[in-house]
């Protein structure tokens, strides 16, 4: 990612689109039956099922699902972006052992802190989802992700009432040795498509794509999809982490929520 300029336009366009869809949903909610029989309007929505989905999105935007695709839609190549090797000796040692000594820590404002091996994570319920990744640099790719729903871990850790954010601590450092980190709202951990992925396209996650574990939070932009996870920390404030804006790119001016 070179400059903030390059992503201003796509973001604004996305916001406009979202507003348009919400407006469409709200229009239907006003109960104007005439609209649903109007051919032009119908054509725009496609069919009743889509109509229902859009109404739901307007009603409960927090629960709306990102679109899911099929195997036939998978991108031939899923690019690796940002840091593609953590540049960190401790990580290299873990990778050399096939991550058998790696542990994911869940700490902070939780009743039961967790320390989980990859094997333990793989023994938990899992979800597979084929979704589109959108990077603000202007590329997208469709990939199949398998991993443990973050909800499974957060429920086990039992957040304290004060917990508002989950900070993702990553293993990688940039060329100036600044660590990558990200954060999400605790409530977004309960979204069904928020998973900690250990497979991409039916294969164990490789180093360029974030081995051994990375976040997938499908209704948010590429930079929220934290790779090289080492720990999750629940907190009531983002002020004490990095530059205090909730993430590596956020500290350089990017938007925190980054919704698509
Ligand atoms: N730890 C870490 N996570 C990261 C990054 C990174 O540099 N380090 N880059 C982000 C960006 S900008 C994008 S677009 C995606 C790229 O994921 P990919 O390499 O699997 O395509 O990871 C995101 N998560
Ligand atoms: Mo990105």
PDB file of C-alpha atoms and ligand atoms in Angstrom:
ATOM      1  CA  UNK A   1       0.000   0.000   0.000  1.00  0.00           C
ATOM      2  CA  UNK A   2       1.678   3.135  -1.106  1.00  0.00           C
ATOM      3  CA  UNK A   3      -0.529   6.074  -0.267  1.00  0.00           C
ATOM      4  CA  UNK A   4      -3.875   6.895   1.255  1.00  0.00           C
ATOM      5  CA  UNK A   5      -4.892   8.601  -1.992  1.00  0.00           C
ATOM      6  CA  UNK A   6      -5.195   5.421  -4.006  1.00  0.00           C
ATOM      7  CA  UNK A   7      -8.100   4.084  -1.941  1.00  0.00           C
ATOM      8  CA  UNK A   8     -10.172   7.190  -1.339  1.00  0.00           C
ATOM      9  CA  UNK A   9     -12.291   6.734  -4.418  1.00  0.00           C
ATOM     10  CA  UNK A  10     -13.203   3.032  -4.103  1.00  0.00           C
ATOM     11  CA  UNK A  11     -14.126   3.572  -0.443  1.00  0.00           C
ATOM     12  CA  UNK A  12     -16.401   6.464  -1.248  1.00  0.00           C
ATOM     13  CA  UNK A  13     -18.031   4.542  -4.028  1.00  0.00           C
ATOM     14  CA  UNK A  14     -18.629   1.645  -1.650  1.00  0.00           C
ATOM     15  CA  UNK A  15     -20.228   3.917   0.889  1.00  0.00           C
ATOM     16  CA  UNK A  16     -22.556   5.298  -1.749  1.00  0.00           C
ATOM     17  CA  UNK A  17     -23.521   1.794  -2.846  1.00  0.00           C
ATOM     18  CA  UNK A  18     -24.281   0.732   0.711  1.00  0.00           C
ATOM     19  CA  UNK A  19     -26.410   3.777   1.200  1.00  0.00           C
ATOM     20  CA  UNK A  20     -28.254   3.002  -2.020  1.00  0.00           C
ATOM     21  CA  UNK A  21     -29.037  -0.545  -0.892  1.00  0.00           C
ATOM     22  CA  UNK A  22     -30.179   0.608   2.495  1.00  0.00           C
ATOM     23  CA  UNK A  23     -32.383   3.202   0.882  1.00  0.00           C
ATOM     24  CA  UNK A  24     -33.926   0.466  -1.286  1.00  0.00           C
ATOM     25  CA  UNK A  25     -34.596  -1.657   1.806  1.00  0.00           C
ATOM     26  CA  UNK A  26     -36.107   1.203   3.695  1.00  0.00           C
ATOM     27  CA  UNK A  27     -38.288   2.093   0.748  1.00  0.00           C
ATOM     28  CA  UNK A  28     -39.831  -1.368   0.865  1.00  0.00           C
ATOM     29  CA  UNK A  29     -40.268  -1.131   4.610  1.00  0.00           C
ATOM     30  CA  UNK A  30     -42.483   1.901   4.242  1.00  0.00           C
ATOM     31  CA  UNK A  31     -45.058  -0.604   2.973  1.00  0.00           C
ATOM     32  CA  UNK A  32     -45.559   0.817  -0.501  1.00  0.00           C
ATOM     33  CA  UNK A  33     -46.914  -2.341  -2.170  1.00  0.00           C
ATOM     34  CA  UNK A  34     -46.936  -0.644  -5.515  1.00  0.00           C
ATOM     35  CA  UNK A  35     -43.166  -0.806  -5.583  1.00  0.00           C
ATOM     36  CA  UNK A  36     -42.905  -4.600  -5.496  1.00  0.00           C
ATOM     37  CA  UNK A  37     -45.172  -4.959  -8.517  1.00  0.00           C
ATOM     38  CA  UNK A  38     -43.388  -2.249 -10.440  1.00  0.00           C
ATOM     39  CA  UNK A  39     -41.344  -4.023 -13.150  1.00  0.00           C
ATOM     40  CA  UNK A  40     -38.429  -1.631 -13.085  1.00  0.00           C
ATOM     41  CA  UNK A  41     -38.087  -1.928  -9.358  1.00  0.00           C
ATOM     42  CA  UNK A  42     -38.421  -5.714  -9.517  1.00  0.00           C
ATOM     43  CA  UNK A  43     -35.753  -5.871 -12.167  1.00  0.00           C
ATOM     44  CA  UNK A  44     -33.437  -3.940  -9.931  1.00  0.00           C
ATOM     45  CA  UNK A  45     -33.926  -6.311  -7.018  1.00  0.00           C
ATOM     46  CA  UNK A  46     -33.962  -9.475  -9.106  1.00  0.00           C
ATOM     47  CA  UNK A  47     -36.358 -11.602  -7.074  1.00  0.00           C
ATOM     48  CA  UNK A  48     -38.217 -11.855  -3.790  1.00  0.00           C
ATOM     49  CA  UNK A  49     -35.393 -13.714  -2.074  1.00  0.00           C
ATOM     50  CA  UNK A  50     -32.976 -10.905  -2.813  1.00  0.00           C
ATOM     51  CA  UNK A  51     -35.598  -8.447  -1.700  1.00  0.00           C
ATOM     52  CA  UNK A  52     -35.872 -10.174   1.672  1.00  0.00           C
ATOM     53  CA  UNK A  53     -32.107 -10.221   2.058  1.00  0.00           C
ATOM     54  CA  UNK A  54     -31.870  -6.514   1.412  1.00  0.00           C
ATOM     55  CA  UNK A  55     -34.629  -5.733   3.837  1.00  0.00           C
ATOM     56  CA  UNK A  56     -32.756  -7.797   6.435  1.00  0.00           C
ATOM     57  CA  UNK A  57     -29.545  -5.974   5.707  1.00  0.00           C
ATOM     58  CA  UNK A  58     -31.317  -2.679   6.325  1.00  0.00           C
ATOM     59  CA  UNK A  59     -32.820  -4.023   9.532  1.00  0.00           C
ATOM     60  CA  UNK A  60     -29.820  -5.816  11.052  1.00  0.00           C
ATOM     61  CA  UNK A  61     -26.657  -4.643   9.335  1.00  0.00           C
ATOM     62  CA  UNK A  62     -24.523  -6.271  12.050  1.00  0.00           C
ATOM     63  CA  UNK A  63     -25.777  -9.762  11.190  1.00  0.00           C
ATOM     64  CA  UNK A  64     -25.820  -9.501   7.392  1.00  0.00           C
ATOM     65  CA  UNK A  65     -23.705 -12.117   5.628  1.00  0.00           C
ATOM     66  CA  UNK A  66     -21.075 -11.304   3.053  1.00  0.00           C
ATOM     67  CA  UNK A  67     -21.805 -12.991  -0.251  1.00  0.00           C
ATOM     68  CA  UNK A  68     -20.497 -16.543  -0.540  1.00  0.00           C
ATOM     69  CA  UNK A  69     -19.352 -18.111  -3.806  1.00  0.00           C
ATOM     70  CA  UNK A  70     -18.817 -21.609  -5.215  1.00  0.00           C
ATOM     71  CA  UNK A  71     -15.699 -23.605  -6.102  1.00  0.00           C
ATOM     72  CA  UNK A  72     -16.230 -22.582  -9.719  1.00  0.00           C
ATOM     73  CA  UNK A  73     -15.675 -18.935  -8.727  1.00  0.00           C
ATOM     74  CA  UNK A  74     -12.292 -19.448  -7.011  1.00  0.00           C
ATOM     75  CA  UNK A  75      -9.541 -17.159  -8.311  1.00  0.00           C
ATOM     76  CA  UNK A  76      -6.824 -19.057 -10.151  1.00  0.00           C
ATOM     77  CA  UNK A  77      -4.274 -17.213  -8.034  1.00  0.00           C
ATOM     78  CA  UNK A  78      -4.929 -15.671  -4.654  1.00  0.00           C
ATOM     79  CA  UNK A  79      -2.227 -12.963  -4.391  1.00  0.00           C
ATOM     80  CA  UNK A  80      -0.224 -12.597  -1.199  1.00  0.00           C
ATOM     81  CA  UNK A  81      -0.008  -8.988  -0.051  1.00  0.00           C
ATOM     82  CA  UNK A  82       1.481  -6.800   2.645  1.00  0.00           C
ATOM     83  CA  UNK A  83       4.080  -8.673   4.643  1.00  0.00           C
ATOM     84  CA  UNK A  84       4.553 -12.087   3.087  1.00  0.00           C
ATOM     85  CA  UNK A  85       7.204 -13.295   5.540  1.00  0.00           C
ATOM     86  CA  UNK A  86       7.222 -12.153   9.169  1.00  0.00           C
ATOM     87  CA  UNK A  87      10.905 -11.087   9.255  1.00  0.00           C
ATOM     88  CA  UNK A  88      11.161 -12.427  12.788  1.00  0.00           C
ATOM     89  CA  UNK A  89      13.476 -15.133  14.169  1.00  0.00           C
ATOM     90  CA  UNK A  90      11.008 -16.491  16.741  1.00  0.00           C
ATOM     91  CA  UNK A  91       8.471 -17.007  13.957  1.00  0.00           C
ATOM     92  CA  UNK A  92      11.039 -18.708  11.715  1.00  0.00           C
ATOM     93  CA  UNK A  93      11.741 -21.232  14.491  1.00  0.00           C
ATOM     94  CA  UNK A  94       8.037 -21.970  14.900  1.00  0.00           C
ATOM     95  CA  UNK A  95       7.625 -22.381  11.135  1.00  0.00           C
ATOM     96  CA  UNK A  96      10.652 -24.717  10.967  1.00  0.00           C
ATOM     97  CA  UNK A  97       8.828 -27.066  13.383  1.00  0.00           C
ATOM     98  CA  UNK A  98       5.615 -27.028  11.388  1.00  0.00           C
ATOM     99  CA  UNK A  99       4.125 -24.744  14.077  1.00  0.00           C
ATOM    100  CA  UNK A 100       3.945 -27.611  16.594  1.00  0.00           C
ATOM    101  CA  UNK A 101       5.281 -25.238  19.304  1.00  0.00           C
ATOM    102  CA  UNK A 102       3.082 -22.315  18.243  1.00  0.00           C
ATOM    103  CA  UNK A 103       0.276 -21.394  20.641  1.00  0.00           C
ATOM    104  CA  UNK A 104      -2.544 -18.896  20.251  1.00  0.00           C
ATOM    105  CA  UNK A 105      -3.050 -16.840  23.403  1.00  0.00           C
ATOM    106  CA  UNK A 106      -6.399 -15.303  24.320  1.00  0.00           C
ATOM    107  CA  UNK A 107      -5.807 -12.828  27.115  1.00  0.00           C
ATOM    108  CA  UNK A 108      -6.888  -9.499  28.580  1.00  0.00           C
ATOM    109  CA  UNK A 109     -10.420  -8.850  29.813  1.00  0.00           C
ATOM    110  CA  UNK A 110     -11.479 -12.504  29.844  1.00  0.00           C
ATOM    111  CA  UNK A 111     -12.573 -14.777  32.663  1.00  0.00           C
ATOM    112  CA  UNK A 112     -10.702 -17.795  31.245  1.00  0.00           C
ATOM    113  CA  UNK A 113      -7.479 -17.006  29.383  1.00  0.00           C
ATOM    114  CA  UNK A 114      -6.728 -19.552  26.633  1.00  0.00           C
ATOM    115  CA  UNK A 115      -3.548 -21.025  25.189  1.00  0.00           C
ATOM    116  CA  UNK A 116      -4.284 -23.237  22.203  1.00  0.00           C
ATOM    117  CA  UNK A 117      -2.172 -25.329  19.847  1.00  0.00           C
ATOM    118  CA  UNK A 118      -3.000 -25.656  16.172  1.00  0.00           C
ATOM    119  CA  UNK A 119      -4.159 -29.224  16.819  1.00  0.00           C
ATOM    120  CA  UNK A 120      -6.515 -28.036  19.547  1.00  0.00           C
ATOM    121  CA  UNK A 121      -7.915 -25.349  17.256  1.00  0.00           C
ATOM    122  CA  UNK A 122      -8.459 -27.880  14.471  1.00  0.00           C
ATOM    123  CA  UNK A 123     -10.408 -30.120  16.872  1.00  0.00           C
ATOM    124  CA  UNK A 124     -12.976 -27.368  17.424  1.00  0.00           C
ATOM    125  CA  UNK A 125     -16.037 -26.839  15.199  1.00  0.00           C
ATOM    126  CA  UNK A 126     -15.018 -25.328  11.870  1.00  0.00           C
ATOM    127  CA  UNK A 127     -16.566 -23.368   9.037  1.00  0.00           C
ATOM    128  CA  UNK A 128     -15.661 -23.221   5.350  1.00  0.00           C
ATOM    129  CA  UNK A 129     -16.575 -20.130   3.334  1.00  0.00           C
ATOM    130  CA  UNK A 130     -15.797 -18.969  -0.194  1.00  0.00           C
ATOM    131  CA  UNK A 131     -15.634 -15.204  -0.168  1.00  0.00           C
ATOM    132  CA  UNK A 132     -14.168 -12.234  -1.982  1.00  0.00           C
ATOM    133  CA  UNK A 133     -11.239 -10.437  -0.432  1.00  0.00           C
ATOM    134  CA  UNK A 134     -11.083  -6.721  -1.293  1.00  0.00           C
ATOM    135  CA  UNK A 135      -7.798  -4.900  -0.850  1.00  0.00           C
ATOM    136  CA  UNK A 136      -7.811  -1.107  -0.862  1.00  0.00           C
ATOM    137  CA  UNK A 137      -4.918  -1.217  -3.295  1.00  0.00           C
ATOM    138  CA  UNK A 138      -7.476  -2.102  -5.941  1.00  0.00           C
ATOM    139  CA  UNK A 139      -7.447  -5.877  -6.269  1.00  0.00           C
ATOM    140  CA  UNK A 140      -9.894  -8.583  -5.234  1.00  0.00           C
ATOM    141  CA  UNK A 141      -9.667 -12.356  -5.102  1.00  0.00           C
ATOM    142  CA  UNK A 142     -12.065 -15.163  -4.280  1.00  0.00           C
ATOM    143  CA  UNK A 143     -10.731 -17.810  -1.904  1.00  0.00           C
ATOM    144  CA  UNK A 144     -12.007 -20.693   0.181  1.00  0.00           C
ATOM    145  CA  UNK A 145     -11.245 -20.330   3.874  1.00  0.00           C
ATOM    146  CA  UNK A 146     -11.583 -22.967   6.573  1.00  0.00           C
ATOM    147  CA  UNK A 147     -11.180 -22.234  10.239  1.00  0.00           C
ATOM    148  CA  UNK A 148     -12.676 -22.055  13.685  1.00  0.00           C
ATOM    149  CA  UNK A 149     -15.432 -19.495  14.226  1.00  0.00           C
ATOM    150  CA  UNK A 150     -14.009 -16.819  16.502  1.00  0.00           C
ATOM    151  CA  UNK A 151     -17.221 -17.102  18.503  1.00  0.00           C
ATOM    152  CA  UNK A 152     -16.081 -20.561  19.694  1.00  0.00           C
ATOM    153  CA  UNK A 153     -12.974 -19.096  21.313  1.00  0.00           C
ATOM    154  CA  UNK A 154     -14.566 -15.967  22.699  1.00  0.00           C
ATOM    155  CA  UNK A 155     -17.364 -17.952  24.331  1.00  0.00           C
ATOM    156  CA  UNK A 156     -14.783 -20.234  25.956  1.00  0.00           C
ATOM    157  CA  UNK A 157     -12.729 -17.282  27.152  1.00  0.00           C
ATOM    158  CA  UNK A 158     -15.857 -15.542  28.503  1.00  0.00           C
ATOM    159  CA  UNK A 159     -15.227 -11.802  28.035  1.00  0.00           C
ATOM    160  CA  UNK A 160     -15.673  -9.537  31.011  1.00  0.00           C
ATOM    161  CA  UNK A 161     -18.438  -6.931  30.565  1.00  0.00           C
ATOM    162  CA  UNK A 162     -15.912  -4.131  30.026  1.00  0.00           C
ATOM    163  CA  UNK A 163     -14.351  -5.849  26.957  1.00  0.00           C
ATOM    164  CA  UNK A 164     -15.125  -3.857  23.791  1.00  0.00           C
ATOM    165  CA  UNK A 165     -12.345  -4.732  21.342  1.00  0.00           C
ATOM    166  CA  UNK A 166     -10.278  -7.741  20.346  1.00  0.00           C
ATOM    167  CA  UNK A 167      -6.706  -6.802  19.451  1.00  0.00           C
ATOM    168  CA  UNK A 168      -4.956  -9.218  17.081  1.00  0.00           C
ATOM    169  CA  UNK A 169      -1.234  -9.463  17.785  1.00  0.00           C
ATOM    170  CA  UNK A 170       0.666 -10.633  14.707  1.00  0.00           C
ATOM    171  CA  UNK A 171       4.157 -12.110  14.372  1.00  0.00           C
ATOM    172  CA  UNK A 172       5.327  -9.879  11.538  1.00  0.00           C
ATOM    173  CA  UNK A 173       7.349  -6.692  11.538  1.00  0.00           C
ATOM    174  CA  UNK A 174       7.651  -4.299   8.632  1.00  0.00           C
ATOM    175  CA  UNK A 175      10.999  -3.102   7.240  1.00  0.00           C
ATOM    176  CA  UNK A 176      11.259  -0.585  10.094  1.00  0.00           C
ATOM    177  CA  UNK A 177      10.501  -3.316  12.667  1.00  0.00           C
ATOM    178  CA  UNK A 178       7.003  -1.943  13.350  1.00  0.00           C
ATOM    179  CA  UNK A 179       4.708  -4.840  14.339  1.00  0.00           C
ATOM    180  CA  UNK A 180       1.485  -5.472  12.432  1.00  0.00           C
ATOM    181  CA  UNK A 181      -1.641  -5.545  14.560  1.00  0.00           C
ATOM    182  CA  UNK A 182      -5.357  -5.135  14.065  1.00  0.00           C
ATOM    183  CA  UNK A 183      -8.505  -4.918  16.147  1.00  0.00           C
ATOM    184  CA  UNK A 184     -12.199  -5.625  15.788  1.00  0.00           C
ATOM    185  CA  UNK A 185     -15.286  -5.010  17.917  1.00  0.00           C
ATOM    186  CA  UNK A 186     -16.087  -7.867  20.323  1.00  0.00           C
ATOM    187  CA  UNK A 187     -19.596  -8.099  18.850  1.00  0.00           C
ATOM    188  CA  UNK A 188     -18.157  -8.802  15.392  1.00  0.00           C
ATOM    189  CA  UNK A 189     -16.489 -11.943  16.799  1.00  0.00           C
ATOM    190  CA  UNK A 190     -19.983 -13.447  17.025  1.00  0.00           C
ATOM    191  CA  UNK A 191     -20.704 -12.962  13.310  1.00  0.00           C
ATOM    192  CA  UNK A 192     -20.873 -16.418  11.684  1.00  0.00           C
ATOM    193  CA  UNK A 193     -18.331 -15.501   8.976  1.00  0.00           C
ATOM    194  CA  UNK A 194     -15.712 -14.251  11.430  1.00  0.00           C
ATOM    195  CA  UNK A 195     -13.289 -17.168  11.581  1.00  0.00           C
ATOM    196  CA  UNK A 196      -9.664 -17.911  12.405  1.00  0.00           C
ATOM    197  CA  UNK A 197      -8.577 -19.647   9.219  1.00  0.00           C
ATOM    198  CA  UNK A 198      -5.935 -22.373   9.009  1.00  0.00           C
ATOM    199  CA  UNK A 199      -6.688 -23.450   5.425  1.00  0.00           C
ATOM    200  CA  UNK A 200      -6.855 -21.604   2.119  1.00  0.00           C
ATOM    201  CA  UNK A 201      -8.321 -23.481  -0.836  1.00  0.00           C
ATOM    202  CA  UNK A 202      -8.283 -26.817   1.042  1.00  0.00           C
ATOM    203  CA  UNK A 203      -4.591 -26.596   1.915  1.00  0.00           C
ATOM    204  CA  UNK A 204      -2.875 -25.561   5.142  1.00  0.00           C
ATOM    205  CA  UNK A 205      -2.286 -21.818   5.139  1.00  0.00           C
ATOM    206  CA  UNK A 206       1.170 -21.087   3.702  1.00  0.00           C
ATOM    207  CA  UNK A 207       3.555 -18.458   5.039  1.00  0.00           C
ATOM    208  CA  UNK A 208       2.730 -15.742   2.460  1.00  0.00           C
ATOM    209  CA  UNK A 209      -0.977 -15.976   3.357  1.00  0.00           C
ATOM    210  CA  UNK A 210      -0.462 -15.876   7.119  1.00  0.00           C
ATOM    211  CA  UNK A 211       0.490 -19.327   8.488  1.00  0.00           C
ATOM    212  CA  UNK A 212      -0.447 -20.851  10.785  1.00  0.00           C
ATOM    213  CA  UNK A 213      -3.596 -18.819  11.508  1.00  0.00           C
ATOM    214  CA  UNK A 214      -5.217 -15.632  10.213  1.00  0.00           C
ATOM    215  CA  UNK A 215      -8.397 -13.734  10.793  1.00  0.00           C
ATOM    216  CA  UNK A 216     -11.181 -13.663   8.212  1.00  0.00           C
ATOM    217  CA  UNK A 217     -13.804 -11.024   8.914  1.00  0.00           C
ATOM    218  CA  UNK A 218     -15.631 -11.049   5.637  1.00  0.00           C
ATOM    219  CA  UNK A 219     -17.540  -7.778   5.612  1.00  0.00           C
ATOM    220  CA  UNK A 220     -14.419  -5.740   6.156  1.00  0.00           C
ATOM    221  CA  UNK A 221     -11.507  -4.743   3.937  1.00  0.00           C
ATOM    222  CA  UNK A 222      -8.289  -6.646   3.287  1.00  0.00           C
ATOM    223  CA  UNK A 223      -6.145  -4.960   5.888  1.00  0.00           C
ATOM    224  CA  UNK A 224      -8.477  -6.127   8.692  1.00  0.00           C
ATOM    225  CA  UNK A 225      -7.707  -9.785   7.787  1.00  0.00           C
ATOM    226  CA  UNK A 226      -4.786 -10.111  10.202  1.00  0.00           C
ATOM    227  CA  UNK A 227      -2.226 -12.776   9.253  1.00  0.00           C
ATOM    228  CA  UNK A 228       0.386 -14.533  11.485  1.00  0.00           C
ATOM    229  CA  UNK A 229      -1.819 -14.497  14.583  1.00  0.00           C
ATOM    230  CA  UNK A 230      -0.004 -14.978  17.884  1.00  0.00           C
ATOM    231  CA  UNK A 231      -2.482 -13.633  20.387  1.00  0.00           C
ATOM    232  CA  UNK A 232      -5.897 -12.085  20.832  1.00  0.00           C
ATOM    233  CA  UNK A 233      -6.245  -9.544  23.604  1.00  0.00           C
ATOM    234  CA  UNK A 234      -9.601  -8.293  24.835  1.00  0.00           C
ATOM    235  CA  UNK A 235      -9.581  -4.696  25.943  1.00  0.00           C
ATOM    236  CA  UNK A 236     -11.833  -1.779  26.781  1.00  0.00           C
ATOM    237  CA  UNK A 237      -9.684   0.729  24.865  1.00  0.00           C
ATOM    238  CA  UNK A 238      -7.378   0.785  21.840  1.00  0.00           C
ATOM    239  CA  UNK A 239      -5.297   3.630  23.252  1.00  0.00           C
ATOM    240  CA  UNK A 240      -2.491   1.431  24.607  1.00  0.00           C
ATOM    241  CA  UNK A 241      -1.751  -0.415  21.350  1.00  0.00           C
ATOM    242  CA  UNK A 242       0.582   0.776  18.591  1.00  0.00           C
ATOM    243  CA  UNK A 243      -0.268   4.353  17.639  1.00  0.00           C
ATOM    244  CA  UNK A 244      -3.628   4.044  19.404  1.00  0.00           C
ATOM    245  CA  UNK A 245      -5.862   3.871  16.307  1.00  0.00           C
ATOM    246  CA  UNK A 246      -6.580   0.157  16.397  1.00  0.00           C
ATOM    247  CA  UNK A 247      -4.280  -1.166  13.679  1.00  0.00           C
ATOM    248  CA  UNK A 248      -1.093  -0.874  11.665  1.00  0.00           C
ATOM    249  CA  UNK A 249      -2.821   0.807   8.717  1.00  0.00           C
ATOM    250  CA  UNK A 250      -5.225   2.728  10.933  1.00  0.00           C
ATOM    251  CA  UNK A 251      -2.188   4.315  12.583  1.00  0.00           C
ATOM    252  CA  UNK A 252      -1.381   5.622   9.092  1.00  0.00           C
ATOM    253  CA  UNK A 253      -4.809   7.108   8.555  1.00  0.00           C
ATOM    254  CA  UNK A 254      -6.945   4.238   7.310  1.00  0.00           C
ATOM    255  CA  UNK A 255     -10.478   3.821   8.581  1.00  0.00           C
ATOM    256  CA  UNK A 256     -10.882   1.521  11.628  1.00  0.00           C
ATOM    257  CA  UNK A 257     -14.199  -0.160  10.802  1.00  0.00           C
ATOM    258  CA  UNK A 258     -13.368  -0.616   7.096  1.00  0.00           C
ATOM    259  CA  UNK A 259     -16.775  -2.100   6.265  1.00  0.00           C
ATOM    260  CA  UNK A 260     -17.504  -3.287   2.742  1.00  0.00           C
TER     261      UNK A 260
HETATM  262  N1  LIG B   1      -0.031  -9.696   9.850  1.00  0.00           N
HETATM  263  C1  LIG B   1      -0.396  -9.090   8.712  1.00  0.00           C
HETATM  264  N2  LIG B   1      -1.661  -9.179   8.308  1.00  0.00           N
HETATM  265  C2  LIG B   1      -2.040  -8.586   7.166  1.00  0.00           C
HETATM  266  C3  LIG B   1      -1.142  -7.822   6.379  1.00  0.00           C
HETATM  267  C4  LIG B   1       0.189  -7.750   6.814  1.00  0.00           C
HETATM  268  O1  LIG B   1       1.057  -7.118   6.191  1.00  0.00           O
HETATM  269  N3  LIG B   1       0.529  -8.388   7.986  1.00  0.00           N
HETATM  270  N4  LIG B   1      -1.595  -7.205   5.227  1.00  0.00           N
HETATM  271  C5  LIG B   1      -3.042  -6.980   5.115  1.00  0.00           C
HETATM  272  C6  LIG B   1      -3.470  -6.613   3.777  1.00  0.00           C
HETATM  273  S1  LIG B   1      -3.304  -4.994   3.319  1.00  0.00           S
HETATM  274  C7  LIG B   1      -4.109  -7.491   2.955  1.00  0.00           C
HETATM  275  S2  LIG B   1      -4.773  -7.022   1.467  1.00  0.00           S
HETATM  276  C8  LIG B   1      -4.212  -8.910   3.324  1.00  0.00           C
HETATM  277  C9  LIG B   1      -3.497  -9.753   2.296  1.00  0.00           C
HETATM  278  O2  LIG B   1      -3.720 -11.111   2.574  1.00  0.00           O
HETATM  279  P1  LIG B   1      -3.069 -12.171   1.600  1.00  0.00           P
HETATM  280  O3  LIG B   1      -1.574 -12.019   1.696  1.00  0.00           O
HETATM  281  O4  LIG B   1      -3.555 -13.498   2.052  1.00  0.00           O
HETATM  282  O5  LIG B   1      -3.548 -11.808   0.227  1.00  0.00           O
HETATM  283  O6  LIG B   1      -3.662  -9.204   4.603  1.00  0.00           O
HETATM  284  C10 LIG B   1      -3.812  -8.200   5.553  1.00  0.00           C
HETATM  285  N5  LIG B   1      -3.339  -8.710   6.790  1.00  0.00           N
HETATM  286 MO1  LIG B   2      -4.691  -4.759   1.463  1.00  0.00          MO
END
